[in-house]
CSV table of C-alpha atoms in Angstrom, one decimal:
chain,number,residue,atom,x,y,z
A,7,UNK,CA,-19.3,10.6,-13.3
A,8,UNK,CA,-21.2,13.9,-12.8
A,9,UNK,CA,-19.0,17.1,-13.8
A,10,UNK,CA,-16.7,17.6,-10.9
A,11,UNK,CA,-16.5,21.4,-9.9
A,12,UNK,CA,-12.5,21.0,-9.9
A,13,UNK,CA,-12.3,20.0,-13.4
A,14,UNK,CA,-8.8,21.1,-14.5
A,15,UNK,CA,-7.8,22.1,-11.3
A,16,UNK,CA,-7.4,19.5,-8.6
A,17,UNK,CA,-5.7,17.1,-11.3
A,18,UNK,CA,-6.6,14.0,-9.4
A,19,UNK,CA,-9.1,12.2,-11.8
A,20,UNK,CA,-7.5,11.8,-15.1
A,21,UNK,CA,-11.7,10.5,-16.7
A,22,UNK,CA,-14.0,13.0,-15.5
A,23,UNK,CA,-17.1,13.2,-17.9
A,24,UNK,CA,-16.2,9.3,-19.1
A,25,UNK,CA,-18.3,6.2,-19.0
A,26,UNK,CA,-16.6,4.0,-16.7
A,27,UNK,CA,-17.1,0.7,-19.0
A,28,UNK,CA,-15.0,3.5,-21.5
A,29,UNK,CA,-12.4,3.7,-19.1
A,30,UNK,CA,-11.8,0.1,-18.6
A,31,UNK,CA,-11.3,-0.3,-21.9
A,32,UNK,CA,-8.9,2.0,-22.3
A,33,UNK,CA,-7.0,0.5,-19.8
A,34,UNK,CA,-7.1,-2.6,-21.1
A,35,UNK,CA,-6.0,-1.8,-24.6
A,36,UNK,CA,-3.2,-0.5,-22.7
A,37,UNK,CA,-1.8,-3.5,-20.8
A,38,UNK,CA,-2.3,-5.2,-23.6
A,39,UNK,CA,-0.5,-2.9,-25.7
A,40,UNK,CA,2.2,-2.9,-22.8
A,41,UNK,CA,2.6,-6.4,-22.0
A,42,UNK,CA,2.2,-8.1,-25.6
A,43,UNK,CA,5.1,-10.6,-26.7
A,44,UNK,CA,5.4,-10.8,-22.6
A,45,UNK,CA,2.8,-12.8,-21.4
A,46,UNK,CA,-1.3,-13.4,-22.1
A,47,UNK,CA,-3.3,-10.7,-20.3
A,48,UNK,CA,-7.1,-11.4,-18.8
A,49,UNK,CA,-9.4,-9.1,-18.7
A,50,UNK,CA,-8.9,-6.3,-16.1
A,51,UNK,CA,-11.4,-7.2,-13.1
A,52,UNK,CA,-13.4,-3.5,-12.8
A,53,UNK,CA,-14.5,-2.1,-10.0
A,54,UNK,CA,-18.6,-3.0,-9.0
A,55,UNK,CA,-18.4,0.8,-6.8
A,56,UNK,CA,-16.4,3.1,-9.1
A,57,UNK,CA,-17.6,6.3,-6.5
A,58,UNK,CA,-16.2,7.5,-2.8
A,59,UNK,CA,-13.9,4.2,-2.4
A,60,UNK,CA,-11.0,5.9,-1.3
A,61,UNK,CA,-10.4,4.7,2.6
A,62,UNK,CA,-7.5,7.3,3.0
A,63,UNK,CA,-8.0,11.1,2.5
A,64,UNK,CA,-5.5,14.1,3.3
A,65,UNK,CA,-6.4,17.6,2.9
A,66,UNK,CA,-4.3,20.5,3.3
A,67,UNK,CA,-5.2,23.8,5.5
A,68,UNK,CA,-4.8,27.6,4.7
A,69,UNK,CA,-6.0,30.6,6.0
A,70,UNK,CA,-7.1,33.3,2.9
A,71,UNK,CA,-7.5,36.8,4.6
A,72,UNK,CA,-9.9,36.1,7.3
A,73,UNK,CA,-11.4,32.4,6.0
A,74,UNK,CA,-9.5,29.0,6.5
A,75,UNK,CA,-9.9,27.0,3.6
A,76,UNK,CA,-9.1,22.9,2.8
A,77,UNK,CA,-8.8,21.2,-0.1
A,78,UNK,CA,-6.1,19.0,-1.9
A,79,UNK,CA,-2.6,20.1,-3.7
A,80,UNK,CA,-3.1,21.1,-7.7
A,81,UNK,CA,-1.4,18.4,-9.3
A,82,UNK,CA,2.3,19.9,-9.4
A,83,UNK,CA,1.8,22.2,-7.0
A,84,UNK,CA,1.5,23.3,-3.3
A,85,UNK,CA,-2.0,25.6,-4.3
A,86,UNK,CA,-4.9,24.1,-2.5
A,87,UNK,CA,-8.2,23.5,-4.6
A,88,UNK,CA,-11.5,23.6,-2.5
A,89,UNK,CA,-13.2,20.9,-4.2
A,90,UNK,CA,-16.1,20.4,-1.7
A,91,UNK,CA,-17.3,17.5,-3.1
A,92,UNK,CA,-14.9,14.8,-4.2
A,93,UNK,CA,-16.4,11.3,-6.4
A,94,UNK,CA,-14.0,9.3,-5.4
A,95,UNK,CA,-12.9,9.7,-1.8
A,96,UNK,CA,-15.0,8.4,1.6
A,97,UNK,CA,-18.0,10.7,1.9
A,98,UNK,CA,-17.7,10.6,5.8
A,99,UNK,CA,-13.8,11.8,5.5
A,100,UNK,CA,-14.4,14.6,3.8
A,101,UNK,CA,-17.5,15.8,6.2
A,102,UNK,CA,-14.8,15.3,8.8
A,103,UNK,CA,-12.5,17.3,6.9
A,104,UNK,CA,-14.3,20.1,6.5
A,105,UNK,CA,-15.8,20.1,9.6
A,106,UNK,CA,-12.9,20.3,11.3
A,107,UNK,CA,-11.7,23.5,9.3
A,108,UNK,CA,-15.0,24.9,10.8
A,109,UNK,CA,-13.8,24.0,14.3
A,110,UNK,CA,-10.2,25.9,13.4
A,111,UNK,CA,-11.9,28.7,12.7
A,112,UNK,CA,-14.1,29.0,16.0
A,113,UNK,CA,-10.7,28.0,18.1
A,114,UNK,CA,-9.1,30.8,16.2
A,115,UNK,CA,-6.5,28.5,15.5
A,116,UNK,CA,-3.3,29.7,14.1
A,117,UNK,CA,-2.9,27.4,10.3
A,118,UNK,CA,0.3,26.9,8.7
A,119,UNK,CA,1.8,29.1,6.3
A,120,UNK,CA,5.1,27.5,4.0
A,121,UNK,CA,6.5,30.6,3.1
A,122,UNK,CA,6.9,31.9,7.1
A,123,UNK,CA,7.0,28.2,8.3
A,124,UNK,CA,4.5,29.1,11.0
A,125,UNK,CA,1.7,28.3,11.9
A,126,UNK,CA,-0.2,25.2,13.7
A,127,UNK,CA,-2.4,23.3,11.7
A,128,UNK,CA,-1.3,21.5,8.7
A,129,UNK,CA,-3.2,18.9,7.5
A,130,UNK,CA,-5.5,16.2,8.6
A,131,UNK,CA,-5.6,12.4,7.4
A,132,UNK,CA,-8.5,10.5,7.8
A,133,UNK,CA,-8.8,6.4,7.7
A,134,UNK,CA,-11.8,4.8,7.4
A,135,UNK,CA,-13.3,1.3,7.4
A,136,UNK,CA,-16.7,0.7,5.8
A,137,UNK,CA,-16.2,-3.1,7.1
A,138,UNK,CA,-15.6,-2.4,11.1
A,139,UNK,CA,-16.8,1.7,10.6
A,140,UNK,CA,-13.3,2.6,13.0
A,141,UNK,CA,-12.6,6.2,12.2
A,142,UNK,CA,-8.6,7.3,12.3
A,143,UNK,CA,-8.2,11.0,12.3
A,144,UNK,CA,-4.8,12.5,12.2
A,145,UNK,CA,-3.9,16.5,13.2
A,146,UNK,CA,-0.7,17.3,11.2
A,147,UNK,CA,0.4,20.4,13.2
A,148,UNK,CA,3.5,22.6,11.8
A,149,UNK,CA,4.7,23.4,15.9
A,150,UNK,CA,5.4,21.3,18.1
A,151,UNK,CA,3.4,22.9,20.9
A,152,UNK,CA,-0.4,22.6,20.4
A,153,UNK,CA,-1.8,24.8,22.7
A,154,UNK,CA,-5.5,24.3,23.3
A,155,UNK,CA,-5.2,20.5,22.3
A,156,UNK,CA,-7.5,18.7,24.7
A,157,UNK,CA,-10.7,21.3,23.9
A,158,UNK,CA,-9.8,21.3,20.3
A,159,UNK,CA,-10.0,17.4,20.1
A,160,UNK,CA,-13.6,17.5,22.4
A,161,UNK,CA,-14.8,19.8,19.7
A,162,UNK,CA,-14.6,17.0,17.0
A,163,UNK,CA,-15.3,14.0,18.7
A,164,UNK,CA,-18.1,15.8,20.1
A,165,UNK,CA,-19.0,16.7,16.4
A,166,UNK,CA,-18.0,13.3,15.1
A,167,UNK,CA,-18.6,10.5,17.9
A,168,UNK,CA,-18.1,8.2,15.4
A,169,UNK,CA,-14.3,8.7,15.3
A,170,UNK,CA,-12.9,5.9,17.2
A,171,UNK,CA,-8.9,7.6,17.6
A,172,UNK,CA,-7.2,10.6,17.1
A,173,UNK,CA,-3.1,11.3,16.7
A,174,UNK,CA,-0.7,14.1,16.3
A,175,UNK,CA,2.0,14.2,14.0
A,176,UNK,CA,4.3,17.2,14.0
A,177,UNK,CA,6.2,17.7,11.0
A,178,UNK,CA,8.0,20.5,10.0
A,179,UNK,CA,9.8,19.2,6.6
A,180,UNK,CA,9.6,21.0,3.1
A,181,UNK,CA,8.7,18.2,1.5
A,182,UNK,CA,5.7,15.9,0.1
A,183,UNK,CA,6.0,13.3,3.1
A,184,UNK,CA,2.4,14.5,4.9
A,185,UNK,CA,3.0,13.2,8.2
A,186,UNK,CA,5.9,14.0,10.6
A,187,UNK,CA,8.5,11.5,12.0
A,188,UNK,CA,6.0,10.4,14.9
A,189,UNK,CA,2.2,10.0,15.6
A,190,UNK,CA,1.0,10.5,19.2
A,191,UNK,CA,-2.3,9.0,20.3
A,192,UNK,CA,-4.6,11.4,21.7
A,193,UNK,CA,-8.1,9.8,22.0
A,194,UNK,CA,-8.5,5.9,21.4
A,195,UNK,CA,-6.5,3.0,20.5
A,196,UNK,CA,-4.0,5.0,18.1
A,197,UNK,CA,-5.1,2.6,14.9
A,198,UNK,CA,-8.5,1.1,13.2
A,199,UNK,CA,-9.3,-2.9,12.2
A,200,UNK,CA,-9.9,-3.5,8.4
A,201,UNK,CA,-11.4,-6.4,6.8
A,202,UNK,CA,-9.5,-8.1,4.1
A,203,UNK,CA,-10.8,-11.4,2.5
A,204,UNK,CA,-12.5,-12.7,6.0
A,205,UNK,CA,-9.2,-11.7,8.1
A,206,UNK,CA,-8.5,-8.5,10.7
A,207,UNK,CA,-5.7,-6.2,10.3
A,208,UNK,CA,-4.9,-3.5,12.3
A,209,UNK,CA,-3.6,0.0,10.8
A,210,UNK,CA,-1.7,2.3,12.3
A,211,UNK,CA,-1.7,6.2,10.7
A,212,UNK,CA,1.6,5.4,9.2
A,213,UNK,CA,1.1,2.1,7.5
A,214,UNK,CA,0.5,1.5,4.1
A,215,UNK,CA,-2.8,-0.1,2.8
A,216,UNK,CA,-4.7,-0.5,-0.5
A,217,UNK,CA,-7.1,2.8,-0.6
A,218,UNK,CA,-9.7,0.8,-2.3
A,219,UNK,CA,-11.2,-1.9,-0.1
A,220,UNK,CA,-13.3,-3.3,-2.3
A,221,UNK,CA,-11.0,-4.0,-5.1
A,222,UNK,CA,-8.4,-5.3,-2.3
A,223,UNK,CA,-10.4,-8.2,-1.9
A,224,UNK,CA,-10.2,-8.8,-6.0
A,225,UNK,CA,-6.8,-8.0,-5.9
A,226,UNK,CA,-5.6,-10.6,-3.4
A,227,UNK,CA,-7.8,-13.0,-4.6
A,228,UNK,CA,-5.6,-12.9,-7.8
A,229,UNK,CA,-2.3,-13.1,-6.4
A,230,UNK,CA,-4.0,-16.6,-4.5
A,231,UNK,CA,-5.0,-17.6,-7.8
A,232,UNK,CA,-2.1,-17.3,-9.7
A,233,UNK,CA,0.3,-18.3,-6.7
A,234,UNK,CA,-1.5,-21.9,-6.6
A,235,UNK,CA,0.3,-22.7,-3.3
A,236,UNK,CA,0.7,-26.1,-1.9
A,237,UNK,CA,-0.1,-27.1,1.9
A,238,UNK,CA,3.7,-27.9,2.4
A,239,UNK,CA,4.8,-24.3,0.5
A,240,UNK,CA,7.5,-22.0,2.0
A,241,UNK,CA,6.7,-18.4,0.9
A,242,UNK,CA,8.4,-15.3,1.0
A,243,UNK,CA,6.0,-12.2,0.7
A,244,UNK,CA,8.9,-9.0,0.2
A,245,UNK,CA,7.8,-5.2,0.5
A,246,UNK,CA,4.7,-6.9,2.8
A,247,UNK,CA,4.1,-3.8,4.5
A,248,UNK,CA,1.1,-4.9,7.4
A,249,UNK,CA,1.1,-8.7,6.2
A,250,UNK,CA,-2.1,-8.3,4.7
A,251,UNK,CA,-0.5,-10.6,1.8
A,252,UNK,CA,1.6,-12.4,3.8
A,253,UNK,CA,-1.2,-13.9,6.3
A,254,UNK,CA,-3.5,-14.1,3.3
A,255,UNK,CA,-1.1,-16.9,2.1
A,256,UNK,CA,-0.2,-18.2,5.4
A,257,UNK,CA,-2.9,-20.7,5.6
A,258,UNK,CA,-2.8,-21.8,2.2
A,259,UNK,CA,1.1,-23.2,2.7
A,260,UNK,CA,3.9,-24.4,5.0
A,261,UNK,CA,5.3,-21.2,6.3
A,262,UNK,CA,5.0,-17.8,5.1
A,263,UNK,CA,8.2,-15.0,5.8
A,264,UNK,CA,7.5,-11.2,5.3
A,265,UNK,CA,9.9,-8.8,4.9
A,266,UNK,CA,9.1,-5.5,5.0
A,267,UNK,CA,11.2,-2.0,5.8
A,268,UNK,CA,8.8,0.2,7.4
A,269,UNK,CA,9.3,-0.8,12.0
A,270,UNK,CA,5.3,0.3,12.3
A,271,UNK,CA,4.1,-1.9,9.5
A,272,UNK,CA,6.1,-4.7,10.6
A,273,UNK,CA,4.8,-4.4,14.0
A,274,UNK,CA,1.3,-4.0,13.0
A,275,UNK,CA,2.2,-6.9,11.1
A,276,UNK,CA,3.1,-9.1,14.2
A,277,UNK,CA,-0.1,-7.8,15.7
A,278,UNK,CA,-2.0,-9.3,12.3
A,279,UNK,CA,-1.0,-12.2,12.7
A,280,UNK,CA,-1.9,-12.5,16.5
A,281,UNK,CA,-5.2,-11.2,15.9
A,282,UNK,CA,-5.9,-13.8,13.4
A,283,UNK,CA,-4.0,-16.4,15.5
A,284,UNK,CA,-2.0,-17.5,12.3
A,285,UNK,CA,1.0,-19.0,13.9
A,286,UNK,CA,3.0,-20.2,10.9
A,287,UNK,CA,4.3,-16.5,10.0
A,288,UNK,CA,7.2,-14.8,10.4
A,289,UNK,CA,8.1,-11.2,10.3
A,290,UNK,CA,11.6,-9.2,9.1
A,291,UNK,CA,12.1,-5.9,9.5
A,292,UNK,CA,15.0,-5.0,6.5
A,293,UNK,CA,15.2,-3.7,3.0
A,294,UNK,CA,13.7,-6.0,0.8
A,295,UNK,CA,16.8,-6.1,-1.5
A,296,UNK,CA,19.2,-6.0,1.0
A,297,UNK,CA,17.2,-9.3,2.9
A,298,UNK,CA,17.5,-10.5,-0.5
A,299,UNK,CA,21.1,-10.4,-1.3
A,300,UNK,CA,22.2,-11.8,2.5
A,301,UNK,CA,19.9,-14.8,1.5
A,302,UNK,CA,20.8,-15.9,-1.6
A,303,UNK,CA,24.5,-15.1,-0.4
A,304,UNK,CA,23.9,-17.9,2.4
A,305,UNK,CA,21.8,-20.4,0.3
A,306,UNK,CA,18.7,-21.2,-1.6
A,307,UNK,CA,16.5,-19.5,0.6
A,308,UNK,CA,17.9,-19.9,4.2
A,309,UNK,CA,16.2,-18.3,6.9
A,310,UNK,CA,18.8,-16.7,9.1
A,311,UNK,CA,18.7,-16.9,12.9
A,312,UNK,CA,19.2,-13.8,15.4
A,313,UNK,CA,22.4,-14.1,17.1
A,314,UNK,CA,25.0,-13.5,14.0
A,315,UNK,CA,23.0,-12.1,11.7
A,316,UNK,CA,21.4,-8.8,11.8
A,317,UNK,CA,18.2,-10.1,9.0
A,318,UNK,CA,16.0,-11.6,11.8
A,319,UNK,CA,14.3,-10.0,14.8
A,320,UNK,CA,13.1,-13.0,15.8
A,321,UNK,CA,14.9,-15.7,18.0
A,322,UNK,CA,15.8,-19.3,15.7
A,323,UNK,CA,13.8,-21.9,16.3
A,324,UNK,CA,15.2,-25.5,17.2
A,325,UNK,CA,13.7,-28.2,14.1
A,326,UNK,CA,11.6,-29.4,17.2
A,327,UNK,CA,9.9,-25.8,17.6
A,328,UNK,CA,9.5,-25.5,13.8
A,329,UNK,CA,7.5,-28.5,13.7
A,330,UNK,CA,5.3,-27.6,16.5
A,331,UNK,CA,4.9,-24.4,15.1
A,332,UNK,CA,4.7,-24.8,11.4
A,333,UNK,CA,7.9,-22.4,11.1
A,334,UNK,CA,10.5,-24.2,8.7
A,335,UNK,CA,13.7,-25.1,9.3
A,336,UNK,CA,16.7,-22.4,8.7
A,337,UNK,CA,17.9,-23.9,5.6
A,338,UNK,CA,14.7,-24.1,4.0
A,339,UNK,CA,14.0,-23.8,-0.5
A,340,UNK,CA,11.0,-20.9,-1.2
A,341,UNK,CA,9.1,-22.6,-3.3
A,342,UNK,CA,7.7,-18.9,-4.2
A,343,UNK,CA,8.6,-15.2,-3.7
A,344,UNK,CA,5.5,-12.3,-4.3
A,345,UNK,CA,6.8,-9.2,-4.6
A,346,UNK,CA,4.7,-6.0,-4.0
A,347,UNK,CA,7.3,-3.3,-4.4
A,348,UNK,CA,6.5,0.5,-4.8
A,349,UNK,CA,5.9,2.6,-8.4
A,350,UNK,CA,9.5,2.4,-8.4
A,351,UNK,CA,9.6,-0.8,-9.3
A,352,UNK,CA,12.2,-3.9,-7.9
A,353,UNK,CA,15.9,-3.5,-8.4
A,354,UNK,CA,18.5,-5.5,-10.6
A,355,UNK,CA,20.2,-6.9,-7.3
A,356,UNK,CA,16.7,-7.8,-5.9
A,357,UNK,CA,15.7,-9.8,-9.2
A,358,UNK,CA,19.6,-11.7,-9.6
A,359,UNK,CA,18.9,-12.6,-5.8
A,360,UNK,CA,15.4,-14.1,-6.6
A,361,UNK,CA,17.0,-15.7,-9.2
A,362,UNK,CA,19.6,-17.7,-7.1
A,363,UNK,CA,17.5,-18.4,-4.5
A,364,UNK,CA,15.6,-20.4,-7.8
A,365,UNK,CA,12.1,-20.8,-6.4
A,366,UNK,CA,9.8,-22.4,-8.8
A,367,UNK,CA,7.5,-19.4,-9.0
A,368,UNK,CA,7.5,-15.7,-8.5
A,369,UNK,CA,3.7,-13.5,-8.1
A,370,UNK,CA,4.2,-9.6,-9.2
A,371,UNK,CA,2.2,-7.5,-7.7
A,372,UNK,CA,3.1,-3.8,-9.7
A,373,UNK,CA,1.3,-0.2,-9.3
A,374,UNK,CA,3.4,0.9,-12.5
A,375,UNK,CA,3.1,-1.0,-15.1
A,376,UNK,CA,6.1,1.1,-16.6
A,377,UNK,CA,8.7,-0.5,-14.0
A,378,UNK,CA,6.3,-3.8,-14.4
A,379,UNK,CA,7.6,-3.8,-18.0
A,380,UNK,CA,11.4,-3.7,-17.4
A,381,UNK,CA,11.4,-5.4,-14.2
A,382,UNK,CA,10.1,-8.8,-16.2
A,383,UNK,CA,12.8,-8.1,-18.9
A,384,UNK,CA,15.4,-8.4,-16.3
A,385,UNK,CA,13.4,-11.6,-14.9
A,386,UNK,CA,13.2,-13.1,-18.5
A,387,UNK,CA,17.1,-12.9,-18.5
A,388,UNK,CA,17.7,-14.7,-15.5
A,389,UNK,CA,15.3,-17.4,-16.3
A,390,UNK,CA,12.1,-16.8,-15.6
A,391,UNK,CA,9.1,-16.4,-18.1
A,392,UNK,CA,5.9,-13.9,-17.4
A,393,UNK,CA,3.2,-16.9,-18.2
A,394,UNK,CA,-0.2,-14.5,-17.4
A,395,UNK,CA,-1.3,-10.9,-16.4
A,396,UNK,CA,-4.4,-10.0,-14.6
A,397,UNK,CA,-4.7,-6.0,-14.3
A,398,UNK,CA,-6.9,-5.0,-11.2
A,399,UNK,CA,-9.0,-1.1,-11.7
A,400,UNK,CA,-8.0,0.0,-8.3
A,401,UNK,CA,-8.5,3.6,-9.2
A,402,UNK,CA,-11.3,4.5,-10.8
A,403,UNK,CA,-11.8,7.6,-13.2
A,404,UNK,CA,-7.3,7.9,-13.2
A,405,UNK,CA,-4.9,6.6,-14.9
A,406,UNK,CA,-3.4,4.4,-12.5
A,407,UNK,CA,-3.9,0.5,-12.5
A,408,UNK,CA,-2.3,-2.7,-10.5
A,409,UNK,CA,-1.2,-5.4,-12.2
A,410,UNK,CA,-1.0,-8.8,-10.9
A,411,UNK,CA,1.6,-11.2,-13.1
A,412,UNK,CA,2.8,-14.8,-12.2
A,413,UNK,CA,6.4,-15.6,-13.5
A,414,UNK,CA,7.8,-19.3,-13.5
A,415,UNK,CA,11.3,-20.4,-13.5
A,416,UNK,CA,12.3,-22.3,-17.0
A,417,UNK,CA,14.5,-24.2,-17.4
A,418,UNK,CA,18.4,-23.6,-18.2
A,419,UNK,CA,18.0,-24.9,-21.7
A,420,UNK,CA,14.7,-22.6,-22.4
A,421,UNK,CA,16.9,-19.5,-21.0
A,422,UNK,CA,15.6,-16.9,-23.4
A,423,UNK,CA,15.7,-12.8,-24.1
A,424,UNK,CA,12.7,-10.7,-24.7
A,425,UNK,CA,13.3,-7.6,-26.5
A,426,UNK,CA,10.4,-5.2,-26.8
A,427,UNK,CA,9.1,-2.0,-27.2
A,428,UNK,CA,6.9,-0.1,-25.4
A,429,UNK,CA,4.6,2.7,-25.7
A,430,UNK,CA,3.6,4.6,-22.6
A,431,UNK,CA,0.7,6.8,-23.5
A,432,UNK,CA,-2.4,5.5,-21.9
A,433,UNK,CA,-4.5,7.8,-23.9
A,434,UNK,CA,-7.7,9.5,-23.1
């Protein structure tokens, strides 16, 4: 990468000034270090366009005596770095980006200061997708009342036609959550269509998606490989956010169940799956661990009905339906769980209910492989072994990689405890 201007300052990229074949291998000496005595690790599948790939990119507004200036948060920090030129987020984002700091200044518009809490504009997320080239901007005001809306929206499409929607989000929280409560569609359909391995998905501004889109392909395309579903399969995808994994699987096997927490992702999700007519799909809006636990307290792997239980959204459908539909049965065995669960890892109630539920295989997908590490300890105690790793570079020139692992259930008298130690450090 050529010297970035922000060196030390924005904190982002953790390999400025590194060969990006150098990088890899540092990441994969660290899985392996990480995951040895677990499970055999492949070699980490690299990234063929290491520059710009980030689809989502946030920038933060201040005003600095008479000039507005936009940049991202110093890591640790609420100080804005002007990094003009960023290597690895969308070029077209960050044009937008600044041009619509240039637009704030000819409205004269008022930007948000945190110590006074005043102030109208915030920040501004972008979307993009290189595969349908849908443009989401989102205004993140700091008032409620945006006066001067309508003409300052015209100024940006005009200077960006190629923006297909724009939404408002007011939030007025102290914290690091950028958007407010609720986005409001202001100019187009209120959400782009990405392309994931030959399928649609629509995103909304609050919904979460891979920022790489090119290594998203890669990345599904190990969790297929490694899950090895049958046609007759019963899958349950937990933390499935949009359903991008969910209706990756779905016609690969029987019947595939998301769960997901998130009402916007979960709708987006239903729209998914009507968009790509998949039919044999099925959609819960609940804590993963909590869908988890009411599951394996009613069975291995019922799917509960509507009327007295709180899991489903969806009506039950009679054994007749089912078949028709491809939707099985409520008392139905996963024959495998994938799990895609945030840098926080799974939970120990999560894992024992995975456990009882007993399906024959289990597909990690982690973005930490810190909670990676002790979530398949507690999985090796309740009977299942880590049997192979692929890591994914989904972040180029940082620290941060996703692991892929496939876990299979042994057998009561193969039961065993892995004890290990681990050491952290990356290095540089």
């Amino acid at each position: 990468m050529t010297s970035c201007k922000s060196l030390g300052e924005c904190g982002g990229c953790d390999y400025i000034g590194r060969p990006y074949e150098y990088q890899l291998g540092l990441k994969q000496s660290y899985i392996n270090r990480l995951l040895e005595g677990i499970c055999p690790v492949d070699n980490i599948v690299g990234c063929e366009e290491p520059y710009y790939y980030r689809n989502k990119v946030h920038a933060a507004y201040k005003r600095i005596r008479s000039r507005v200036i936009c940049g991202t948060y110093s890591k640790g920090s609420h100080r804005i770095v002007e990094h003009g030129r960023c290597y690895i987020e969308n070029r077209k984002a960050q044009e937008i980006i600044e041009s619509i700091r240039d637009i704030a200044e000819k409205h004269k518009m008022s930007i948000y200061d945190e110590r006074s809490n005043s102030g109208l504009l915030r920040r501004v997320l972008v979307r993009v997708s290189e595969a349908t080239g849908q443009i989401m901007v989102v205004l993140v005001t700091g008032n409620k009342y945006f006066t001067g809306k309508r003409d300052f929206i015209a100024d940006i499409i005009s200077r960006h036609p190629e923006i297909t929607t724009v939404l408002t989000s007011y939030n007025s929280r102290h914290d690091s959550m950028i958007l407010g409560r609720k986005a409001v569609t202001e100019y187009g359909k209120g959400y782009i269509e990405d392309v994931i391995l030959g399928k649609t998905f629509r995103i909304s501004a609050e919904s979460f998606l891979q920022v790489n889109s090119h290594q998203t392909d890669r990345l599904y395309s190990a969790v297929i490989e490694l899950a090895a579903v049958g046609a007759e399969d019963n899958v349950l995808d937990c933390y499935c956010g949009i359903g991008t994994i969910t209706l990756t699987m779905a016609p690969l096997c029987g019947h595939a169940t998301g769960v997901e927490i998130n009402p916007s992702a979960v709708a987006d999700a239903k729209a998914n799956a009507r968009i790509n007519r998949i039919k044999n799909v099925s959609f819960i809006c609940r804590d993963a661990t909590e869908f988890m636990l009411e599951a394996a307290g009613k069975g291995r792997g019922r799917r509960p009905s509507e009327g007295n239980d709180p899991i489903v959204s969806a009506r039950e459908l009679s054994e007749e339906e089912a078949e028709r539909n491809k939707v099985p049965p409520v008392d139905v065995h996963y024959d495998l769980v994938i799990m895609d669960p945030p840098r926080a890892g799974s939970t120990s109630s999560f894992i024992r209910s995975v456990a009882k539920l007993a399906p024959e295989k289990v597909v990690y997908v982690s973005c930490n492989p810190e909670t990676l590490v002790r979530d398949l300890k507690m999985f090796a105690s309740h009977g299942y072994e880590a049997v192979r790793a692929i890591p994914v570079d989904m972040f180029p020139w940082t620290e941060n990689i996703e692991v892929v692992s496939l876990l299979q259930r042994m057998s009561n008298t193969s039961k065993k405890t892995i004890t290990f130690d681990v050491d952290m450090d990356i290095g540089k």
